[in-house]
Coordinates of C-alpha atoms in Angstrom, one line a residue:
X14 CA -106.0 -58.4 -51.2
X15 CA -107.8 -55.4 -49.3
X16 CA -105.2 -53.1 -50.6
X17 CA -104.8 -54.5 -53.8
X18 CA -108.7 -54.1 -54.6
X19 CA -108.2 -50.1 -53.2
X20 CA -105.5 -49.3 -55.0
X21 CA -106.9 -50.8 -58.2
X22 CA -110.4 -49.0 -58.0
X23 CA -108.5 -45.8 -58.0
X24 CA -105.7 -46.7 -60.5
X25 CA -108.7 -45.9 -63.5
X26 CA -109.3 -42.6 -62.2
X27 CA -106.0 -41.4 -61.1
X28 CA -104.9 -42.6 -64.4
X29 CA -107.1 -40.1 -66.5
X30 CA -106.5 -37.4 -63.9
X31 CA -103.0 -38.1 -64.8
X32 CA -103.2 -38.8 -68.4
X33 CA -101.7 -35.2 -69.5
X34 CA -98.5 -35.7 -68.0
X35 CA -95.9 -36.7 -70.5
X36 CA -93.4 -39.0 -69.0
X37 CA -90.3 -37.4 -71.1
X38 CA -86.8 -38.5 -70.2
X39 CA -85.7 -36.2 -67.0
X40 CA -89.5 -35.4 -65.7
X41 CA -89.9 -36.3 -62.1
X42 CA -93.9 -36.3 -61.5
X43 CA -94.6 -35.7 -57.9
X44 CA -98.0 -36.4 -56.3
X45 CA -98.2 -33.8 -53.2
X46 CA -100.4 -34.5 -50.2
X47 CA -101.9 -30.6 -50.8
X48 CA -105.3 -30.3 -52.2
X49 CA -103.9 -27.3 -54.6
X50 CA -101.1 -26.0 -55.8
X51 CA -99.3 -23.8 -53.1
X52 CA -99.2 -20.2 -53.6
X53 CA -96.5 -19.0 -56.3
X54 CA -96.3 -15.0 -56.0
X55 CA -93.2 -16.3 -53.2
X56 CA -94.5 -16.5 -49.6
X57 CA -95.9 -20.1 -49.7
X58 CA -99.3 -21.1 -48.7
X59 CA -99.9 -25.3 -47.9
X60 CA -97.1 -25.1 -44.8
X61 CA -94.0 -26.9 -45.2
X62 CA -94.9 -28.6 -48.6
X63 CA -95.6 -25.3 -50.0
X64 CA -92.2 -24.3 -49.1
X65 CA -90.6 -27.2 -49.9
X66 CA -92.0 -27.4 -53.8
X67 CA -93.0 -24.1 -54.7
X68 CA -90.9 -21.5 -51.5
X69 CA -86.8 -23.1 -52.0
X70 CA -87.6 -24.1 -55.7
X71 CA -88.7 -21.1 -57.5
X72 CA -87.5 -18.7 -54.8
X73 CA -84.6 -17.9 -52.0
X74 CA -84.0 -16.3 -48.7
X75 CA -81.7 -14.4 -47.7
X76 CA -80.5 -17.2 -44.9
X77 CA -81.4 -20.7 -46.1
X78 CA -80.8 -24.0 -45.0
X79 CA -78.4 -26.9 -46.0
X80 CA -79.8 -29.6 -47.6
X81 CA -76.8 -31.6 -48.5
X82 CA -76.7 -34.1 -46.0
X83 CA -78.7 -36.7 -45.0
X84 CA -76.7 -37.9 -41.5
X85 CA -76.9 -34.4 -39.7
X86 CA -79.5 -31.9 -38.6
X87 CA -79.6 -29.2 -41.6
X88 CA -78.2 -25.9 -40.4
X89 CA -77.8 -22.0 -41.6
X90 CA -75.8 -20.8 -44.3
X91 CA -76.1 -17.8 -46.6
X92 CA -78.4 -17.5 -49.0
X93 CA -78.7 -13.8 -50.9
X94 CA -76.7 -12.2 -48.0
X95 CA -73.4 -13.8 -47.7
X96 CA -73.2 -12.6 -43.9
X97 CA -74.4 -10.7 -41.5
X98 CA -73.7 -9.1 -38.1
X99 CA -75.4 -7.7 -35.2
X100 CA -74.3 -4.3 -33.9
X101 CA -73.3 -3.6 -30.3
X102 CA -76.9 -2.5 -29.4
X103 CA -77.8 -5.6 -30.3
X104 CA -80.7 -4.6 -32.3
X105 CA -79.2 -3.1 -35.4
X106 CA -78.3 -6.4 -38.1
X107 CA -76.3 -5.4 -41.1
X108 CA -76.7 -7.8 -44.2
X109 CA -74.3 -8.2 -47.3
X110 CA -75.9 -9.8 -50.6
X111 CA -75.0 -12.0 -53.0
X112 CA -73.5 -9.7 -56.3
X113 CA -74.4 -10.5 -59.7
X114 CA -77.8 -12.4 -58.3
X115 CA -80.8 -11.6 -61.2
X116 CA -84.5 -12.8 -61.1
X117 CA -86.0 -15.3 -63.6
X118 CA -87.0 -12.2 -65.7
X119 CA -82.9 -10.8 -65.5
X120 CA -84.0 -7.8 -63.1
X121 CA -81.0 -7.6 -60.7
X122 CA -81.4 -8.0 -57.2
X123 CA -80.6 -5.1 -54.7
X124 CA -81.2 -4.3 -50.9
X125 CA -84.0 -1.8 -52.7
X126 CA -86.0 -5.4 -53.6
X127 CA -85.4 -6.8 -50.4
X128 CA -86.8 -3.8 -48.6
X129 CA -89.7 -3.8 -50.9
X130 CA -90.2 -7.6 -50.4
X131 CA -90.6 -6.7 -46.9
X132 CA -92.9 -3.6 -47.4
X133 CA -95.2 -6.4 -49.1
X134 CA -95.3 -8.2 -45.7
X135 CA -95.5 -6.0 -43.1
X136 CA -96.6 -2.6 -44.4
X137 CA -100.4 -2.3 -45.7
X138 CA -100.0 1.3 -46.9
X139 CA -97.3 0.1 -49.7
X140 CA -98.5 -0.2 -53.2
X141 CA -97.1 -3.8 -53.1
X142 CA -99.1 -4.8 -49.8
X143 CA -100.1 -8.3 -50.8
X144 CA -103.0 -10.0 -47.9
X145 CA -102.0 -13.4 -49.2
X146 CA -98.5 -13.4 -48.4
X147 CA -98.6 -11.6 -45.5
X148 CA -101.2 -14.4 -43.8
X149 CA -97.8 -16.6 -44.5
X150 CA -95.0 -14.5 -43.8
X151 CA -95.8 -11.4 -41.4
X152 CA -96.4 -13.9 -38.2
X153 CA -92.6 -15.5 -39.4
X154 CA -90.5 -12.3 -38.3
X155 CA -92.0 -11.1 -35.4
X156 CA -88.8 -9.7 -34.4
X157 CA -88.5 -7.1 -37.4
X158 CA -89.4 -2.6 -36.2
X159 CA -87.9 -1.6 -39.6
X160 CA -85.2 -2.1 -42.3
X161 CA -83.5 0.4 -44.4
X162 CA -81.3 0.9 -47.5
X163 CA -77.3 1.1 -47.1
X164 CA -76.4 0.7 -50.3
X165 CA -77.0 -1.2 -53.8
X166 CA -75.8 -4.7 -51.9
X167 CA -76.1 -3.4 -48.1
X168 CA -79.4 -3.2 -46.0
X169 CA -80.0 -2.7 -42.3
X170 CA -82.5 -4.5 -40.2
X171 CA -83.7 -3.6 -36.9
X172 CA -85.6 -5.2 -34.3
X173 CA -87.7 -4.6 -31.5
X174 CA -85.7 -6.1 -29.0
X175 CA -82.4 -8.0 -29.1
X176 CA -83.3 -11.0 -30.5
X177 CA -80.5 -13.6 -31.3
X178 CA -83.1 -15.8 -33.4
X179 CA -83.8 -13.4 -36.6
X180 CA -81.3 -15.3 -38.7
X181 CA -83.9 -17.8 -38.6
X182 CA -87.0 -16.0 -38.7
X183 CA -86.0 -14.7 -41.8
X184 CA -84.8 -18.3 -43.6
X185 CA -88.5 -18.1 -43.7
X186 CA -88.9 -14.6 -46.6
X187 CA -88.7 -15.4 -49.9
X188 CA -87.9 -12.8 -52.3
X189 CA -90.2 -11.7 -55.2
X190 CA -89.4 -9.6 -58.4
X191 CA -90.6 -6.1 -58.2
X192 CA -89.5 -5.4 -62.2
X193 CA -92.1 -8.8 -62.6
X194 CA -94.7 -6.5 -60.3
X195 CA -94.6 -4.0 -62.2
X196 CA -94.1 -5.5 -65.9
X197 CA -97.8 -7.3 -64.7
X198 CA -99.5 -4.7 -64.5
X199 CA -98.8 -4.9 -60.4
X200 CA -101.5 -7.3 -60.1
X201 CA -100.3 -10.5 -58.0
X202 CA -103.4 -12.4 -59.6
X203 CA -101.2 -12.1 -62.8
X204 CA -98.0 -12.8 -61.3
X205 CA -99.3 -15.9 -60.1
X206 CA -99.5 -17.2 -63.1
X207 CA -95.8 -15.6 -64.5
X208 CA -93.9 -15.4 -60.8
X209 CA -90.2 -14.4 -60.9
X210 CA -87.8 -15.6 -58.1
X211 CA -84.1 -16.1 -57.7
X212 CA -84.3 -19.5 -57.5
X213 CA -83.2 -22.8 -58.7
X214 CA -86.2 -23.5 -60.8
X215 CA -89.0 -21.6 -63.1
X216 CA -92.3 -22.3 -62.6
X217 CA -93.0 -22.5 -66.6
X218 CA -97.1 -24.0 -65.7
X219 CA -99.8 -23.8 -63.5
X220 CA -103.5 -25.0 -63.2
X221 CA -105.2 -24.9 -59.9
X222 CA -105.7 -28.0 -58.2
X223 CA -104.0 -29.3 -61.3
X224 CA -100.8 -28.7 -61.9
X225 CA -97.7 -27.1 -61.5
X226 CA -94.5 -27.3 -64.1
X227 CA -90.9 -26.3 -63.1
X228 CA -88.2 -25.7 -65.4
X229 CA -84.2 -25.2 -64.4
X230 CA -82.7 -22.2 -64.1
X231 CA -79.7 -22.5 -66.0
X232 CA -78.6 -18.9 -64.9
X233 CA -78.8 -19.8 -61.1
X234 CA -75.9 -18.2 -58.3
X235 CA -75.0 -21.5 -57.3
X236 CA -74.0 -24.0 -60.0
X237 CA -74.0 -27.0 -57.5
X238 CA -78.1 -26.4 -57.1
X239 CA -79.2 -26.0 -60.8
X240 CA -81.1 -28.6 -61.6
X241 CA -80.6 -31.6 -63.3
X242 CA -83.9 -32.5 -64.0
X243 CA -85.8 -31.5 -67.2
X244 CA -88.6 -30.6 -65.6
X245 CA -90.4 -31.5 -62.2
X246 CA -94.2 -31.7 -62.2
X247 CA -96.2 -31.0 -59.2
X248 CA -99.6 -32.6 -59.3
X249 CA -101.8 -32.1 -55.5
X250 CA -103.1 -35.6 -55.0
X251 CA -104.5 -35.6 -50.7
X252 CA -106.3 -38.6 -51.0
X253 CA -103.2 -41.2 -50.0
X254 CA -104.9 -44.5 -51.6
X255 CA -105.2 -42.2 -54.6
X256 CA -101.2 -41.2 -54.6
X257 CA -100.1 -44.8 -53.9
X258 CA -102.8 -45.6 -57.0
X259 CA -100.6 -43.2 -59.3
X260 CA -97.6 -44.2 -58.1
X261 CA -98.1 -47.9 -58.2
X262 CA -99.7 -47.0 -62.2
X263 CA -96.7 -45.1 -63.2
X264 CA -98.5 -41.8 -63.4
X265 CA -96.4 -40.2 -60.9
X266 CA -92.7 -41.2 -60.1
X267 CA -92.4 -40.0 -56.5
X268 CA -95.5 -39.5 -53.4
X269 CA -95.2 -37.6 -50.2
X270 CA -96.3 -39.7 -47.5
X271 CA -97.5 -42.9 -48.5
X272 CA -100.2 -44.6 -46.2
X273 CA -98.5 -47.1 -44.5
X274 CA -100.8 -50.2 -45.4
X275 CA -99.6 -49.4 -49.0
X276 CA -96.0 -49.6 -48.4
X277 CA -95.5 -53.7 -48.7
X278 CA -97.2 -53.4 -52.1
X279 CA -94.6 -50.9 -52.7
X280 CA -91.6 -52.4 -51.7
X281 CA -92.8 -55.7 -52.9
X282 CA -93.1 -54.1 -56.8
X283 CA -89.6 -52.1 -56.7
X284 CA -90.3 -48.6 -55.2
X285 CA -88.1 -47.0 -53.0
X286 CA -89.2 -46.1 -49.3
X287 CA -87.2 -43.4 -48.2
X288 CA -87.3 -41.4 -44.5
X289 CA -85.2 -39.9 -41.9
X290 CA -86.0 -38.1 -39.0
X291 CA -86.7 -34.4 -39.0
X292 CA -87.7 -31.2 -36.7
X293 CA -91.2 -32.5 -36.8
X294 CA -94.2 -33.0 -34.1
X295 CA -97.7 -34.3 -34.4
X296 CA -99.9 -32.5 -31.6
X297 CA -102.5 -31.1 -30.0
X298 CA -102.1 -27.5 -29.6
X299 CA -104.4 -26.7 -26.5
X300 CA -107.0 -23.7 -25.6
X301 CA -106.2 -21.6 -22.3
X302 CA -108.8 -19.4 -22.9
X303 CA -111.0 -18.8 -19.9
X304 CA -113.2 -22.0 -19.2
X305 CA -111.3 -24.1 -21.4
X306 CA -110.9 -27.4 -19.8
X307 CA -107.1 -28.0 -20.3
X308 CA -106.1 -25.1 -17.9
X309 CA -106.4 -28.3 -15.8
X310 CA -102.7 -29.4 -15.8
X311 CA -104.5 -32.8 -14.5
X312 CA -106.8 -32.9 -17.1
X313 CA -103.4 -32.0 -19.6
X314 CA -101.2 -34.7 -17.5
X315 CA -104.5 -37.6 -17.8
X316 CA -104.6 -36.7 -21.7
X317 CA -100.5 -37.7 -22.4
X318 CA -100.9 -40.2 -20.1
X319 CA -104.1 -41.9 -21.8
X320 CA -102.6 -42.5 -25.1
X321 CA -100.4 -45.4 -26.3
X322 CA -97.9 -44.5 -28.3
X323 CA -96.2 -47.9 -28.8
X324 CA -99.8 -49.1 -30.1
X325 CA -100.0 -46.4 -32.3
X326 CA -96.5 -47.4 -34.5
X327 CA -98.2 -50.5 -36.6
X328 CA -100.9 -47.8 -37.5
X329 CA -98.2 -45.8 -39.4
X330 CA -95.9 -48.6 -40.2
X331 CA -93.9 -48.2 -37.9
X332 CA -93.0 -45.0 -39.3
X333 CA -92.7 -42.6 -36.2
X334 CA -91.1 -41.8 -33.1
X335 CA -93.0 -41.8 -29.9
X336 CA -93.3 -38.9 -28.2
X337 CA -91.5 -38.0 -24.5
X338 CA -92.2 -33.9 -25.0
X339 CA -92.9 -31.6 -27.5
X340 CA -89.5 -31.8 -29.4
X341 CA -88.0 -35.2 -30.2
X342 CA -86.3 -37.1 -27.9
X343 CA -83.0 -36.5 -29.7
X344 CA -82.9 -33.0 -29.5
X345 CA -80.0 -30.8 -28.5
X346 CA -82.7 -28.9 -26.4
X347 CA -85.0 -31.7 -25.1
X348 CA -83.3 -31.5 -21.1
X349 CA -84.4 -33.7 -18.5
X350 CA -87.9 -32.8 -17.5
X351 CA -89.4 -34.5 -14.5
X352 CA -92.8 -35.9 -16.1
X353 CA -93.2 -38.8 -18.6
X354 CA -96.0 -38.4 -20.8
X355 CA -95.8 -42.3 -21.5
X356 CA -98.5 -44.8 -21.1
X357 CA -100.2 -44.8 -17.8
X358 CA -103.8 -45.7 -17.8
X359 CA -104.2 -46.1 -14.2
X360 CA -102.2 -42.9 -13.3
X361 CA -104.0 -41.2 -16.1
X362 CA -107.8 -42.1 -14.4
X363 CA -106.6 -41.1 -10.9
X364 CA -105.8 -38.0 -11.9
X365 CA -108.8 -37.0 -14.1
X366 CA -111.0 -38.7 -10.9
X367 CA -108.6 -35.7 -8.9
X368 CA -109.8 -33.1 -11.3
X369 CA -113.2 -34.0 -10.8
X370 CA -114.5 -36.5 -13.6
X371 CA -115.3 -39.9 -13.5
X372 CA -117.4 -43.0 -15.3
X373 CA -120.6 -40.7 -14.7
X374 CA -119.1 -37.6 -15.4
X375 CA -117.0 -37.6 -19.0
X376 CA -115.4 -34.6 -20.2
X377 CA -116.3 -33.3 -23.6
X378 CA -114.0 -31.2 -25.6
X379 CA -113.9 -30.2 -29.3
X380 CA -110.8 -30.6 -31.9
X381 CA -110.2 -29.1 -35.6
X382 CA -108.5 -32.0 -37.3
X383 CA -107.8 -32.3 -41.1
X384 CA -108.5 -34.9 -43.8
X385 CA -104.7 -34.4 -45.0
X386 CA -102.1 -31.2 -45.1
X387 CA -98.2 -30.6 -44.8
X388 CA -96.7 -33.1 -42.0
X389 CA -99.9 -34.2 -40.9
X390 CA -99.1 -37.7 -41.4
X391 CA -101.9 -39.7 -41.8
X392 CA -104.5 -37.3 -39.4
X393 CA -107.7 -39.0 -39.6
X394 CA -106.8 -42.8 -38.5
X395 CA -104.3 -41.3 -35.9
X396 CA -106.7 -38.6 -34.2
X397 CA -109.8 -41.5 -34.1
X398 CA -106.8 -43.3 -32.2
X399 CA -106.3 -40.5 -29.9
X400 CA -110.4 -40.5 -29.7
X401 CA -110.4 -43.8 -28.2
X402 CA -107.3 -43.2 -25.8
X403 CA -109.1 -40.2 -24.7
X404 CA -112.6 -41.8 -24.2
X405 CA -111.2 -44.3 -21.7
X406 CA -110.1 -41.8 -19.3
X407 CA -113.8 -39.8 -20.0
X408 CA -112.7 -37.7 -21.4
X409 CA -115.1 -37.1 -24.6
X410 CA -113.8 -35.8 -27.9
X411 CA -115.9 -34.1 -30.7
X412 CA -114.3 -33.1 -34.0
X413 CA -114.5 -30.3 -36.7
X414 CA -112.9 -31.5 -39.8
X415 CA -111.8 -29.0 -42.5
X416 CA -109.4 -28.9 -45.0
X417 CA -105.9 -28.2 -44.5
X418 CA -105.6 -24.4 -45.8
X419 CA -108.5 -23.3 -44.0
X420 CA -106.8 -25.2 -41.1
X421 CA -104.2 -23.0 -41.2
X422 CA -106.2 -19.9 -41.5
X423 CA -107.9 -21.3 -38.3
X424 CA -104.7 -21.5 -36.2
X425 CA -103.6 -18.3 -37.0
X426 CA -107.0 -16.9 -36.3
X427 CA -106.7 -18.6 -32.7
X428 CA -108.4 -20.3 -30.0
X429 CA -110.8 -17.4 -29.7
X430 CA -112.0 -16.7 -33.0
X431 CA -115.8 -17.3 -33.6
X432 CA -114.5 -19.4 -37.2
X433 CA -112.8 -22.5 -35.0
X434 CA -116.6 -22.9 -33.6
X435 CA -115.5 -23.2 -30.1
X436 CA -113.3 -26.1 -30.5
X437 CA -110.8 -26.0 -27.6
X438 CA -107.8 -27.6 -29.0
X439 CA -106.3 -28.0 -32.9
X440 CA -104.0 -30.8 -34.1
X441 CA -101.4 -29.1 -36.1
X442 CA -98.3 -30.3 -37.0
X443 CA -95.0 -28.1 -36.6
X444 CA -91.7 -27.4 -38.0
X445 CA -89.6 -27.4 -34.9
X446 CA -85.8 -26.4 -35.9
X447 CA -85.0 -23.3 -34.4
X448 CA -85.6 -21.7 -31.1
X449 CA -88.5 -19.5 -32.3
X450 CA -90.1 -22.4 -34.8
X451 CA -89.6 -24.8 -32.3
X452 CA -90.4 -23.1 -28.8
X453 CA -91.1 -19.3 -28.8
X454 CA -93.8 -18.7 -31.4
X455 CA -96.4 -21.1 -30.0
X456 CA -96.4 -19.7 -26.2
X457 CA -95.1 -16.1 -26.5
X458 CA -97.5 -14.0 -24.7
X459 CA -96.8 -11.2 -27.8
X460 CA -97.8 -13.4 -30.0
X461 CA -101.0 -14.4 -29.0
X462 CA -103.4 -15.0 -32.1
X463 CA -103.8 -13.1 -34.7
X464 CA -101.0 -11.4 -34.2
X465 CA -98.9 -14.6 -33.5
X466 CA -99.5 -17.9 -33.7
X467 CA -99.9 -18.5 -29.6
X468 CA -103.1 -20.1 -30.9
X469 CA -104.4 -21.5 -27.6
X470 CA -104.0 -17.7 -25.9
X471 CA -101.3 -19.2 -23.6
X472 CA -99.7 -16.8 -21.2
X473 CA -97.2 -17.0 -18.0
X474 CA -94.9 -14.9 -17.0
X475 CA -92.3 -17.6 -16.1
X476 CA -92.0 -19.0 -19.7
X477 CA -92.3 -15.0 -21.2
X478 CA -88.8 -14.6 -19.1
X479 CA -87.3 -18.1 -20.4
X480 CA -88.3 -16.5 -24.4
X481 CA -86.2 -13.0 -23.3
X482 CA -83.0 -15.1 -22.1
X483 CA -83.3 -17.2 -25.2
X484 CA -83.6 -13.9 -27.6
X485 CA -81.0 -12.3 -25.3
X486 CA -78.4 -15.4 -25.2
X487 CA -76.1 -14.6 -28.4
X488 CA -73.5 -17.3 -27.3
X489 CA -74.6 -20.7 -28.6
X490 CA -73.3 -23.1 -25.7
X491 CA -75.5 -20.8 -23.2
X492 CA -78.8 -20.0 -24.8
X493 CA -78.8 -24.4 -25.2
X494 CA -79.2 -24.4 -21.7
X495 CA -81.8 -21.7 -21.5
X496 CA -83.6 -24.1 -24.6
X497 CA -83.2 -27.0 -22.4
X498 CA -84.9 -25.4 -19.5
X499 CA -87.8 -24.1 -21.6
X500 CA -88.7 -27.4 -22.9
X501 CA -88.6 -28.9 -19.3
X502 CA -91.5 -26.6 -18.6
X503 CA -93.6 -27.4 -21.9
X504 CA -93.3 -31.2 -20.6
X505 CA -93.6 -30.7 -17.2
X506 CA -96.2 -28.7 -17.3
X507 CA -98.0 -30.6 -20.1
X508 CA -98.6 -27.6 -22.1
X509 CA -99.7 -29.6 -25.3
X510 CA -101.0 -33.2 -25.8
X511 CA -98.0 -35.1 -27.4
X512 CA -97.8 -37.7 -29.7
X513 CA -95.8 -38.5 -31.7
X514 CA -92.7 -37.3 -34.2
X515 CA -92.7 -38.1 -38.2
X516 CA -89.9 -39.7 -39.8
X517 CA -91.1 -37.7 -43.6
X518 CA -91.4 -41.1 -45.4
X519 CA -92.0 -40.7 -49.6
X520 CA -91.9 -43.5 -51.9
X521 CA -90.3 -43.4 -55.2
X522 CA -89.6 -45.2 -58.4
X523 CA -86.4 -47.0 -58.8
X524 CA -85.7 -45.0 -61.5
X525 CA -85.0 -41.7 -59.6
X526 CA -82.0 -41.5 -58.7
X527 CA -79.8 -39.0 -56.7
X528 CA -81.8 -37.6 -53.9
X529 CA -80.2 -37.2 -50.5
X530 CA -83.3 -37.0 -47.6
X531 CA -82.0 -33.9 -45.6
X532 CA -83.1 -33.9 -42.2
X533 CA -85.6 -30.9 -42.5
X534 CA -88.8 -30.1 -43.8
X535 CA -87.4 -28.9 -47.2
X536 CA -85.4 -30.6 -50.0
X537 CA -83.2 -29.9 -52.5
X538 CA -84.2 -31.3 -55.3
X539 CA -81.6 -30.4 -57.9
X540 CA -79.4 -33.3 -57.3
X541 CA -82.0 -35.7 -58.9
X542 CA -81.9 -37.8 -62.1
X543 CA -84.4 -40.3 -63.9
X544 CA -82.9 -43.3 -65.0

């Protein structure tokens, strides 16, 4: 009855919040968990849900990802370039586009536009520079010195080093229209509101915090991705009683992450749960700055230790898997590492009474958490769960709470930034699918924020040596085992508090039909249909 009463008080409210949203035959509503709509100029704001509705909808990469099936992990296949090739130097990659590829407003696409795409990232003396998309996309391809010309369909990239992971870095560049740029006056502000991608939809509408509207494009490269949809409506809803409100009211046809106290209601009135697992962790991404408490490998071992992950499951429905180490037990790359970061209060107390605390002497510490954001799950229930674990080993937890874009801008600032207030850890969320995603980027030494996202200033030159032999490792069966021995030494060495891996649960109506739940952050959402 609890529910019921919560979801009704919002349904009134939601419902006139909603009220402008036609439900026409082919419109799929979608109530986001992002406070606004992500950035549309083409490098995403809002982390993986601003990819996943406003990056691989209105625009492409020149790798992507396949998001066809549902019973594999998703994997790399061409995008805009149809191949590519690393020299002998092994620093020198030669890309091939796609021919006959044309933005939303017809201009074609050439290796010219790509170079100038990543002029707007990385170069700040280029006419195109834009700040906003280079807070989202420069820290993505830290492995890019320069690119070039070859011709019309042909460009060069080079890289600092041989790095064997720059497919991937660059599945992450999304490619703008310069002829839009310029037709605009080359003012992003106005190309926000008109952008022009390659991709498989238009974005035809857009009010912040609002809305969003995307249309087909009929014209698209691949036929098996044009949408079937008339249109697809994005509509930022972060409050989750408030999306299960317009879901359960029919304002909204589909929610990302529904709080799992709402799901029975759900289930038990016809909507579709649907999850799978996905290159996903839910953490806390820890401060090695001088005097920071967790350069205590006790005090990191006691904190993993402390919390009980089993007990945590009926908070979230049962919808997560436990964590053993920073990537998912059923990784390709997890190893065998030597410590278990399971349950183990009495093991947990010895050790923090080793590192010098005690009943009379707790350990206080500060964390940024969020209200709501991209893969956070459900962040403010679970981190007062970790508050609680924590408190019974003494240690003492504080929090900064703050909204999930200026989160972001947080963990790129890093650890030592005078804007994160002196908080010693962040609980961030992170997509975990490639070597650098998953492993590199968050301990690199070069990397170190703001130039990187090594938010916690972490730095040894062990693990530096394990990120050069994966970089350096172009044969796939090797470089695994080099993966394998790098995450031993995140779990072994505790080098982040871990909790617990998301399963990307969304509820639906039963009238949308179509929609295979790829194991990755994105979707495609071109296959789908309303009944």
């Amino acid at each position: 009855m609890k529910l019921q009463r919560g979801v009704s008080a919002l349904a009134t409210a939601v419902a006139l919040f909603c009220a402008t949203f036609a439900h026409a035959d082919g419109t799929l509503r979608v109530g986001m968990t992002a406070a606004d709509i992500p950035l549309t100029t083409g490098q995403t704001d809002q982390g993986g849900e601003g990819m996943r509705f406003m990056g691989y909808t209105v625009y492409d990469s020149l790798i992507e990802w396949d998001l066809t099936s549902a019973d594999k992990p998703s994997v790399l296949i061409p995008g805009l370039a149809t191949e590519w090739t690393v020299g002998e130097d092994e620093l020198t990659w030669t890309f091939k586009l796609r021919e006959g590829v044309t933005f939303h407003d017809g201009s074609p696409l050439t290796a010219e536009v790509v170079v100038w795409n990543l002029d707007k990232l990385l170069d700040d003396s280029s006419e195109q520079y834009d700040s906003r998309q280079a807070a989202q996309g420069k820290s993505r391809i830290p492995a890019v010195a320069s690119y070039e010309v070859v011709d019309d369909l042909t460009l060069t990239i080079t890289t600092k080093t041989p790095d064997a992971t720059l497919p991937y870095q660059l599945a992450w560049i999304l490619m703008s229209s310069k002829a839009n740029w310029e037709a605009l006056d080359k003012d992003w502000e106005k190309v926000a509101a008109a952008p022009s991608g390659t991709g498989p939809w238009k974005l035809t509408e857009f009010v912040p915090r609002e809305r969003a509207v995307l249309v087909p494009n009929a014209e698209y490269w691949d036929e098996t991705r044009i949408p079937q949809l008339d249109e697809m409506i994005l509509i930022p809803l972060p409050e989750p009683n408030a999306r299960a409100a317009a879901l359960m009211s029919g304002q909204v046809d589909w929610i990302e992450a529904p709080a799992p106290d709402t799901i029975p209601a759900m289930t038990g009135n016809g909507f579709v749960i649907s999850s799978n697992a996905y290159p996903h962790n839910w953490t806390w991404h820890l401060s090695r700055l001088e005097g920071s408490p967790w350069n205590d490998i006790r005090v990191r071992k006691a904190a993993n230790m402390a919390i009980d992950r089993e007990s945590m499951m009926p908070l979230l429905g049962g919808l997560m898997v436990p964590a053993k180490g920073f990537l998912p037990p059923s990784s390709q790359w997890f190893g065998n590492p030597s410590f278990d970061p399971s349950y183990d209060l009495d093991a947990a107390k010895a050790l923090m009474e080793e590192a010098g605390y005690g009943p009379d002497n707790h350990l206080e510490v500060k964390a940024l958490i969020s209200p709501s954001g991209s893969g956070q799950m459900l962040p403010l229930p679970m981190n007062e769960f970790v508050q609680q674990s924590l408190a019974e080993v003494w240690i003492d937890v504080e929090f900064v709470v703050v909204e999930w874009n200026q989160m972001i801008n947080l963990w790129r600032a890093g650890a030592a930034d005078e804007a994160v207030e002196g908080a010693q850890s962040i609980n961030f969320t992170y997509f975990i699918q490639d070597p650098f995603t998953g492993l590199i980027r968050h301990l690199d030494e070069g990397l170190i924020a703001p130039n990187g996202t090594n938010w916690g200033h972490y730095s040894d030159p062990e693990m530096q040596e394990l990120f050069t032999q994966i970089k350096t490792t172009f044969d796939p069966v090797e470089q695994d085992a080099v993966l394998k021995k790098t995450h031993e030494k995140y779990v072994d060495e505790a080098l982040f508090l871990f909790v617990t891996h998301d399963v990307a649960p969304r509820a639906m109506s039963p009238k949308v039909k179509g929609f295979v739940q790829a194991q990755n952050w994105y979707q495609n959402f071109s296959s789908i249909t309303m009944e």
